[in-house]
Amino acid sequence: MVDAMSEIILINVSGEDQPGLTSSLMGILAEYDVDILDIGQAMIHDTLSLGILIEVPEQKDVSPVLKDVLFHLHDAGMQVRFTPVAQEQYEHWVRGAGKPRHIITLLGRSVSAEQIARISSVVTAQGLNIEDIVRLSGRRPLHLEGRRSRACVELTVRGQPVDTDVMKRDFMEISQHLGIDISFQEDNLYRRNRRMVAFDMDSTLIQQEVIDEMAKAAGVGDECARVTEQAMRGEIDFRESLRQRVQLLEGLPEDTLERVAQSLTLTEGAERLMRTLKAFGYVTAIISGGFTYFGRHLQKHLGIDYVYANDLEIVDGRLTGRVQGEIVDGPRKAELLRKIAEDEGLALEQVIAVGDGANDLPMLRLAGLGIAFHAKPVVQESARQSISTLGLDGTLYLMGIKDTDTPA
């Protein structure tokens, strides 16, 4: 509790960063028995920005404190500003800490002033207050442009949106016009305690739709691709579409599977993401409407813990055109996600699911964090979060993980 007779001063310091500055400044404040009510420091390029909210005890004269701080920082070549804070203002600020806190994440190949300006306008219109802004992406060299660059800024905001639907609509419009992904999440205990990530396989972990590649090998590529697109858009039942497509593969030699597996291309960022998740001890899973054979291939390469997919029936070295066992469709994906979480002793709020198709929506909705990855429009509109501008490792930003925290 702040003493009714004490004085509260906000000290803002800026200038070229110097080793030992914070230590020497705190040493001066310690001589006057000053309490630190709040403190924050940021580095932008080589420039330090330091804010300290101090309480000077009633028995101490504030003038000598500020005088010593001023002289010390002046000698160090730093700029300083002192702002008195009324106790009513301080108490109002303290009460604000009880408001809900949310995280807005901006992801793209680059982040522009226009993007931040538009997003900030939406935040203000929704009655939210920006408390903190942090860059999660690494320092970007000027020559690194285009497809492989990554940029991410995270905003911490306080308050409850006036109209969440309107806010999401406005964010989607900004995303479409300015080429940036915008994520809005509640900042709660589970966000900082995710422990499992489950992935769709085709067009998520890998760039291809495996069944289309197999169909090309069988000479029925165009016919199969048309059915695949209808299924991914949610226009026909997934189970029926899978049966139709697998039937087209009847008679395909078994050794074709290995040739297709060797030709598959990992999605941008997949290896970096898996390396990071493994280093941090996350449980990983493939839950796919594709085929187990290719899921096992990826499991071996990426070190994935669980694989659930469809089993192709093979007799005398050739595909029969049928699937063995229960088909892994949308509802089954959600069931499997729940099963793995229960087996691992995890709450669903601790689970992340990533996918691109309509058949992924049940598990995206069930997971604590569901991410539509380079998904069809119907999936983007239904999923709570989406990534369309970056590779699969953009998932790390939605988890609040900085580039500097990831393995080399």
Coordinates of C-alpha atoms in Angstrom, one line a residue:
M1 CA 0.0 0.0 0.0
V2 CA 1.4 3.4 -1.0
D3 CA 1.9 5.8 2.0
A4 CA -0.6 8.6 1.9
M5 CA 2.3 11.2 2.3
S6 CA 4.9 9.6 0.1
E7 CA 5.6 11.0 -3.4
I8 CA 5.4 9.0 -6.6
I9 CA 7.7 9.9 -9.5
L10 CA 7.9 8.4 -13.0
I11 CA 11.5 8.5 -14.3
N12 CA 12.0 8.1 -18.0
V13 CA 15.6 7.6 -19.2
S14 CA 16.8 7.3 -22.8
G15 CA 20.1 7.4 -24.7
E16 CA 22.9 5.1 -25.9
D17 CA 23.1 2.0 -23.9
Q18 CA 26.0 1.7 -21.4
P19 CA 27.1 -1.3 -19.3
G20 CA 26.4 -0.8 -15.6
L21 CA 23.9 2.1 -16.0
T22 CA 21.0 0.3 -14.3
S23 CA 23.2 -0.8 -11.4
S24 CA 24.6 2.7 -10.7
L25 CA 21.2 4.3 -11.0
M26 CA 19.6 1.8 -8.6
G27 CA 22.5 2.4 -6.2
I28 CA 21.6 6.1 -6.0
L29 CA 17.9 5.3 -5.4
A30 CA 18.9 2.8 -2.7
E31 CA 20.7 5.5 -0.7
Y32 CA 17.3 7.2 -0.3
D33 CA 15.3 4.0 0.6
V34 CA 13.2 4.4 -2.6
D35 CA 10.7 1.7 -3.4
I36 CA 10.3 0.6 -7.0
L37 CA 6.6 0.4 -7.9
D38 CA 7.2 -0.5 -11.6
I39 CA 10.1 -0.8 -14.0
G40 CA 10.5 -1.6 -17.7
Q41 CA 13.4 -1.5 -20.1
A42 CA 13.7 -1.9 -23.8
M43 CA 16.5 -1.7 -26.4
I44 CA 15.7 -0.3 -29.8
H45 CA 18.9 -0.7 -32.0
D46 CA 21.6 0.7 -29.6
T47 CA 19.3 3.0 -27.7
L48 CA 18.1 2.3 -24.2
S49 CA 14.6 3.3 -23.0
L50 CA 14.1 2.8 -19.3
G51 CA 11.1 3.6 -17.2
I52 CA 11.0 3.5 -13.4
L53 CA 8.1 4.3 -11.2
I54 CA 9.4 5.2 -7.7
E55 CA 7.9 5.9 -4.3
V56 CA 9.9 8.3 -2.1
P57 CA 9.1 7.8 1.6
E58 CA 7.4 10.7 3.3
Q59 CA 10.4 11.3 5.6
K60 CA 12.6 11.8 2.6
D61 CA 12.9 15.1 0.6
V62 CA 12.3 14.2 -3.1
S63 CA 14.5 17.0 -4.4
P64 CA 17.9 15.5 -3.5
V65 CA 16.9 12.2 -5.0
L66 CA 16.0 13.7 -8.3
K67 CA 19.0 16.0 -8.2
D68 CA 21.5 13.1 -7.8
V69 CA 19.7 11.1 -10.5
L70 CA 19.8 14.0 -12.9
F71 CA 23.5 14.7 -12.4
H72 CA 24.5 11.1 -12.7
L73 CA 22.5 10.6 -15.9
H74 CA 23.7 13.9 -17.4
D75 CA 27.3 12.8 -16.8
A76 CA 26.5 9.6 -18.6
G77 CA 25.1 11.4 -21.6
M78 CA 21.6 10.2 -21.0
Q79 CA 18.3 12.1 -21.3
V80 CA 15.9 12.0 -18.3
R81 CA 12.4 13.2 -17.6
F82 CA 10.7 13.3 -14.2
T83 CA 6.9 13.1 -14.0
P84 CA 5.0 13.4 -10.7
V85 CA 2.1 10.9 -10.4
A86 CA -0.9 11.7 -8.2
Q87 CA -1.9 8.9 -5.8
E88 CA -5.3 8.9 -7.4
Q89 CA -3.7 8.2 -10.8
Y90 CA -1.6 5.4 -9.3
E91 CA -4.5 3.7 -7.6
H92 CA -6.5 3.9 -10.9
W93 CA -3.5 2.2 -12.7
V94 CA -3.4 -0.5 -10.0
R95 CA -7.1 -1.2 -10.4
G96 CA -6.6 -1.6 -14.2
A97 CA -4.4 -4.7 -13.5
G98 CA -7.6 -6.6 -12.7
K99 CA -8.9 -6.2 -16.3
P100 CA -8.6 -9.1 -18.7
R101 CA -5.4 -9.3 -20.6
H102 CA -5.1 -10.4 -24.3
I103 CA -2.2 -10.9 -26.7
I104 CA -2.4 -9.6 -30.3
T105 CA 0.3 -11.1 -32.5
L106 CA 1.3 -9.7 -35.9
L107 CA 3.0 -12.1 -38.3
G108 CA 4.3 -11.5 -41.8
R109 CA 7.3 -11.3 -44.0
S110 CA 7.7 -7.7 -42.7
V111 CA 5.8 -5.4 -40.4
S112 CA 5.0 -1.9 -41.6
A113 CA 3.9 1.3 -39.8
E114 CA 0.6 1.2 -41.7
Q115 CA -0.2 -2.3 -40.4
I116 CA 0.5 -1.3 -36.8
A117 CA -1.5 2.0 -37.3
R118 CA -4.5 0.1 -38.6
I119 CA -4.4 -2.5 -35.9
S120 CA -3.9 0.1 -33.2
S121 CA -7.0 2.0 -34.4
V122 CA -9.1 -1.2 -34.0
V123 CA -7.7 -1.8 -30.5
T124 CA -8.6 1.8 -29.5
A125 CA -12.1 1.5 -31.0
Q126 CA -12.7 -1.7 -29.0
G127 CA -11.8 0.0 -25.7
L128 CA -8.6 -1.9 -25.3
N129 CA -5.3 -0.4 -24.0
I130 CA -1.9 -1.4 -25.2
E131 CA 0.4 -2.1 -22.3
D132 CA 3.4 -3.6 -24.0
I133 CA 4.9 -4.2 -27.4
V134 CA 7.6 -6.8 -28.0
R135 CA 9.4 -8.0 -31.1
L136 CA 9.5 -11.8 -31.2
S137 CA 11.3 -12.2 -34.5
G138 CA 15.1 -11.9 -34.7
R139 CA 17.0 -8.9 -35.9
R140 CA 16.5 -8.8 -39.7
P141 CA 19.4 -7.9 -42.0
L142 CA 18.5 -5.4 -44.6
H143 CA 19.4 -7.7 -47.4
L144 CA 17.0 -10.5 -46.2
E145 CA 13.9 -9.9 -48.1
G146 CA 11.1 -11.9 -49.7
R147 CA 9.9 -15.4 -49.0
R148 CA 12.3 -16.5 -46.3
S149 CA 12.1 -13.4 -44.1
R150 CA 10.1 -13.4 -40.9
A151 CA 8.7 -10.6 -38.8
C152 CA 6.5 -10.8 -35.7
V153 CA 5.4 -8.2 -33.1
E154 CA 3.4 -9.0 -30.0
L155 CA 1.1 -6.5 -28.4
T156 CA -0.2 -7.0 -24.8
V157 CA -3.6 -5.3 -24.3
R158 CA -5.9 -4.8 -21.3
G159 CA -9.6 -4.8 -21.3
Q160 CA -12.6 -6.6 -22.9
P161 CA -13.4 -5.9 -26.5
V162 CA -16.7 -3.9 -27.1
D163 CA -17.7 -6.3 -29.9
T164 CA -15.4 -9.3 -30.5
D165 CA -17.1 -10.2 -33.8
V166 CA -16.6 -6.7 -35.2
M167 CA -13.0 -6.7 -34.0
K168 CA -12.3 -10.0 -35.7
R169 CA -14.0 -8.8 -38.9
D170 CA -11.8 -5.6 -38.9
F171 CA -8.6 -7.7 -38.3
M172 CA -9.5 -10.0 -41.2
E173 CA -10.0 -7.0 -43.5
I174 CA -6.6 -5.6 -42.5
S175 CA -5.0 -9.1 -43.0
Q176 CA -6.5 -9.4 -46.5
H177 CA -5.5 -5.9 -47.6
L178 CA -2.1 -5.5 -46.0
G179 CA -0.8 -9.1 -46.2
I180 CA -0.3 -9.8 -42.5
D181 CA -1.7 -12.4 -40.1
I182 CA -3.3 -11.1 -36.9
S183 CA -3.9 -13.4 -33.9
F184 CA -6.0 -12.4 -30.8
Q185 CA -5.7 -14.7 -27.8
E186 CA -6.6 -14.5 -24.1
D187 CA -3.4 -14.3 -22.1
N188 CA -4.0 -17.0 -19.5
L189 CA -2.1 -19.7 -17.7
Y190 CA -2.7 -22.3 -20.5
R191 CA -1.2 -20.0 -23.2
R192 CA 2.1 -20.2 -21.4
N193 CA 1.8 -23.9 -20.7
R194 CA 1.1 -25.6 -24.0
R195 CA 2.6 -29.1 -24.0
M196 CA 1.4 -30.8 -27.2
V197 CA 1.1 -30.0 -30.9
A198 CA -0.8 -32.1 -33.4
F199 CA -0.5 -31.7 -37.2
D200 CA -2.4 -32.6 -40.2
M201 CA 0.0 -34.0 -42.8
D202 CA -0.9 -33.2 -46.4
S203 CA -0.5 -29.5 -47.3
T204 CA 0.5 -28.8 -43.7
L205 CA 3.6 -30.7 -42.7
I206 CA 4.3 -31.4 -46.4
Q207 CA 3.5 -29.3 -49.4
Q208 CA 1.8 -32.0 -51.3
E209 CA -1.5 -34.0 -51.1
V210 CA 0.0 -37.5 -51.1
I211 CA -3.1 -39.1 -52.7
D212 CA -2.8 -36.8 -55.6
E213 CA 0.9 -37.7 -56.1
M214 CA -0.1 -41.4 -56.0
A215 CA -2.9 -40.8 -58.5
K216 CA -0.5 -39.1 -60.9
A217 CA 1.7 -42.2 -60.7
A218 CA -1.4 -44.3 -61.5
G219 CA -2.4 -42.0 -64.4
V220 CA -5.6 -40.7 -62.8
G221 CA -4.2 -37.5 -61.4
D222 CA -6.7 -35.0 -62.7
E223 CA -9.7 -37.0 -61.6
C224 CA -8.3 -37.5 -58.1
A225 CA -7.3 -33.9 -57.7
R226 CA -10.9 -32.7 -58.5
V227 CA -12.3 -34.9 -55.7
T228 CA -9.5 -33.8 -53.3
E229 CA -10.4 -30.1 -53.8
Q230 CA -14.1 -30.8 -53.3
A231 CA -13.2 -32.5 -50.0
M232 CA -10.9 -29.8 -48.7
R233 CA -13.5 -27.2 -49.4
G234 CA -16.1 -29.2 -47.4
E235 CA -18.3 -29.7 -50.5
I236 CA -18.5 -33.5 -50.2
D237 CA -18.2 -35.9 -47.3
F238 CA -14.6 -36.8 -46.5
R239 CA -15.1 -40.5 -46.0
E240 CA -16.9 -40.8 -49.4
S241 CA -14.2 -38.7 -51.1
L242 CA -11.5 -40.9 -49.7
R243 CA -13.1 -44.1 -50.8
Q244 CA -13.6 -42.6 -54.3
R245 CA -9.9 -41.6 -54.6
V246 CA -8.5 -44.7 -53.1
Q247 CA -10.6 -46.8 -55.5
L248 CA -8.8 -45.0 -58.4
L249 CA -5.5 -46.5 -57.1
E250 CA -6.5 -50.1 -57.5
G251 CA -3.6 -52.1 -58.9
L252 CA -0.9 -49.6 -58.2
P253 CA 2.4 -51.4 -57.3
E254 CA 3.4 -51.2 -53.6
D255 CA 6.9 -50.0 -54.4
T256 CA 5.3 -46.8 -55.8
L257 CA 4.7 -45.7 -52.2
E258 CA 8.4 -45.5 -51.4
R259 CA 9.1 -43.5 -54.6
V260 CA 6.3 -41.0 -53.7
A261 CA 7.6 -40.8 -50.1
Q262 CA 11.1 -39.9 -51.3
S263 CA 9.6 -37.1 -53.5
L264 CA 7.7 -35.3 -50.7
T265 CA 8.7 -31.8 -49.8
L266 CA 8.5 -30.5 -46.2
T267 CA 6.6 -27.3 -45.7
E268 CA 8.8 -24.2 -45.0
G269 CA 9.7 -24.0 -41.3
A270 CA 8.6 -27.6 -40.5
E271 CA 12.1 -28.8 -39.5
R272 CA 12.8 -25.7 -37.4
L273 CA 9.5 -26.0 -35.7
M274 CA 10.0 -29.7 -34.9
R275 CA 13.5 -29.2 -33.7
T276 CA 12.3 -26.5 -31.3
L277 CA 9.3 -28.5 -30.0
K278 CA 11.6 -31.5 -29.4
A279 CA 14.1 -29.3 -27.6
F280 CA 11.4 -27.9 -25.3
G281 CA 9.9 -31.3 -24.6
Y282 CA 6.6 -31.0 -26.4
V283 CA 4.5 -34.0 -27.4
T284 CA 4.0 -34.1 -31.2
A285 CA 1.5 -36.0 -33.3
I286 CA 0.4 -36.4 -36.9
I287 CA -3.4 -36.9 -37.1
S288 CA -4.1 -37.2 -40.8
G289 CA -6.7 -38.1 -43.3
G290 CA -3.8 -39.3 -45.4
F291 CA -2.0 -42.6 -45.1
T292 CA 0.0 -44.2 -42.3
Y293 CA 2.9 -45.2 -44.7
F294 CA 3.8 -41.6 -45.3
G295 CA 3.1 -40.6 -41.7
R296 CA 5.7 -43.2 -40.5
H297 CA 8.2 -41.8 -43.1
L298 CA 7.8 -38.3 -41.6
Q299 CA 7.8 -39.7 -38.1
K300 CA 11.3 -41.2 -38.6
H301 CA 12.6 -38.0 -40.2
L302 CA 11.2 -35.5 -37.8
G303 CA 11.1 -37.5 -34.5
I304 CA 7.3 -37.3 -34.1
D305 CA 5.8 -39.1 -31.2
Y306 CA 2.4 -40.3 -32.5
V307 CA 1.0 -41.1 -36.0
Y308 CA -2.6 -41.7 -36.8
A309 CA -3.8 -42.0 -40.4
N310 CA -5.5 -44.4 -42.8
D311 CA -4.1 -47.8 -43.8
L312 CA -4.1 -48.8 -47.4
E313 CA -5.0 -52.4 -48.1
I314 CA -2.2 -54.2 -50.1
V315 CA -2.5 -57.7 -51.5
D316 CA 0.2 -59.5 -53.5
G317 CA 2.2 -56.3 -53.8
R318 CA -0.5 -54.1 -55.2
L319 CA -3.1 -51.7 -53.8
T320 CA -6.6 -53.1 -53.7
G321 CA -8.3 -49.7 -53.9
R322 CA -9.6 -50.1 -50.4
V323 CA -8.8 -48.7 -46.9
Q324 CA -8.4 -51.0 -43.9
G325 CA -10.0 -50.1 -40.6
E326 CA -11.8 -47.0 -39.5
I327 CA -11.3 -43.9 -41.7
V328 CA -9.7 -40.9 -40.1
D329 CA -12.1 -38.1 -41.0
G330 CA -12.9 -34.9 -39.1
P331 CA -14.7 -36.3 -36.1
R332 CA -12.2 -39.1 -35.8
K333 CA -9.3 -36.5 -35.8
A334 CA -10.9 -34.8 -32.8
E335 CA -11.4 -38.1 -31.0
L336 CA -7.7 -39.0 -31.6
L337 CA -6.6 -35.6 -30.4
R338 CA -8.5 -36.1 -27.2
K339 CA -7.2 -39.6 -26.7
I340 CA -3.5 -38.5 -27.1
A341 CA -4.0 -35.7 -24.6
E342 CA -5.6 -38.0 -22.1
D343 CA -2.8 -40.6 -22.5
E344 CA -0.3 -37.8 -21.9
G345 CA -2.2 -36.4 -18.9
L346 CA -2.8 -33.1 -20.6
A347 CA -5.8 -30.8 -20.6
L348 CA -7.1 -29.9 -24.0
E349 CA -6.3 -26.3 -23.3
Q350 CA -2.6 -27.3 -23.4
V351 CA -3.0 -28.7 -26.9
I352 CA -2.3 -27.0 -30.2
A353 CA -3.7 -28.3 -33.5
V354 CA -2.6 -27.2 -37.0
G355 CA -4.3 -28.1 -40.2
D356 CA -5.5 -26.7 -43.6
G357 CA -8.7 -28.5 -44.6
A358 CA -12.3 -28.6 -43.6
N359 CA -11.8 -32.1 -42.1
D360 CA -9.3 -30.5 -39.6
L361 CA -11.9 -28.1 -38.2
P362 CA -13.2 -30.5 -35.4
M363 CA -9.7 -30.9 -33.9
L364 CA -8.9 -27.2 -34.4
R365 CA -12.0 -26.2 -32.4
L366 CA -11.3 -28.8 -29.7
A367 CA -7.7 -27.8 -29.1
G368 CA -6.8 -24.9 -26.8
L369 CA -5.1 -23.2 -29.8
G370 CA -6.3 -24.2 -33.2
I371 CA -4.4 -22.8 -36.2
A372 CA -5.6 -22.8 -39.8
F373 CA -2.4 -23.1 -41.8
H374 CA -2.5 -21.6 -45.4
A375 CA -6.1 -22.9 -45.3
K376 CA -9.0 -22.7 -47.6
P377 CA -11.3 -19.6 -47.0
V378 CA -14.0 -21.7 -45.3
V379 CA -11.4 -23.0 -42.8
Q380 CA -9.8 -19.6 -42.1
E381 CA -13.3 -18.1 -41.3
S382 CA -14.1 -20.9 -38.9
A383 CA -10.8 -21.3 -37.1
R384 CA -9.9 -19.1 -34.2
Q385 CA -6.3 -18.4 -35.5
S386 CA -4.7 -18.6 -38.9
I387 CA -1.2 -18.4 -40.5
S388 CA -1.1 -17.5 -44.2
T389 CA 2.0 -15.4 -44.6
L390 CA 4.7 -17.5 -42.9
G391 CA 6.0 -21.0 -42.8
L392 CA 5.0 -23.6 -40.3
D393 CA 7.4 -22.2 -37.7
G394 CA 5.2 -19.2 -37.4
T395 CA 3.3 -21.4 -34.9
L396 CA 6.1 -20.6 -32.5
Y397 CA 5.2 -16.9 -32.5
L398 CA 1.6 -17.7 -31.5
M399 CA 3.0 -19.7 -28.6
G400 CA 4.9 -16.5 -27.5
I401 CA 8.4 -18.0 -28.4
K402 CA 11.0 -15.6 -29.6
D403 CA 13.5 -16.4 -32.3
T404 CA 16.3 -15.9 -29.7
D405 CA 14.8 -18.7 -27.6
T406 CA 14.9 -21.3 -30.4
P407 CA 17.7 -23.8 -31.1
A408 CA 20.1 -22.9 -33.9

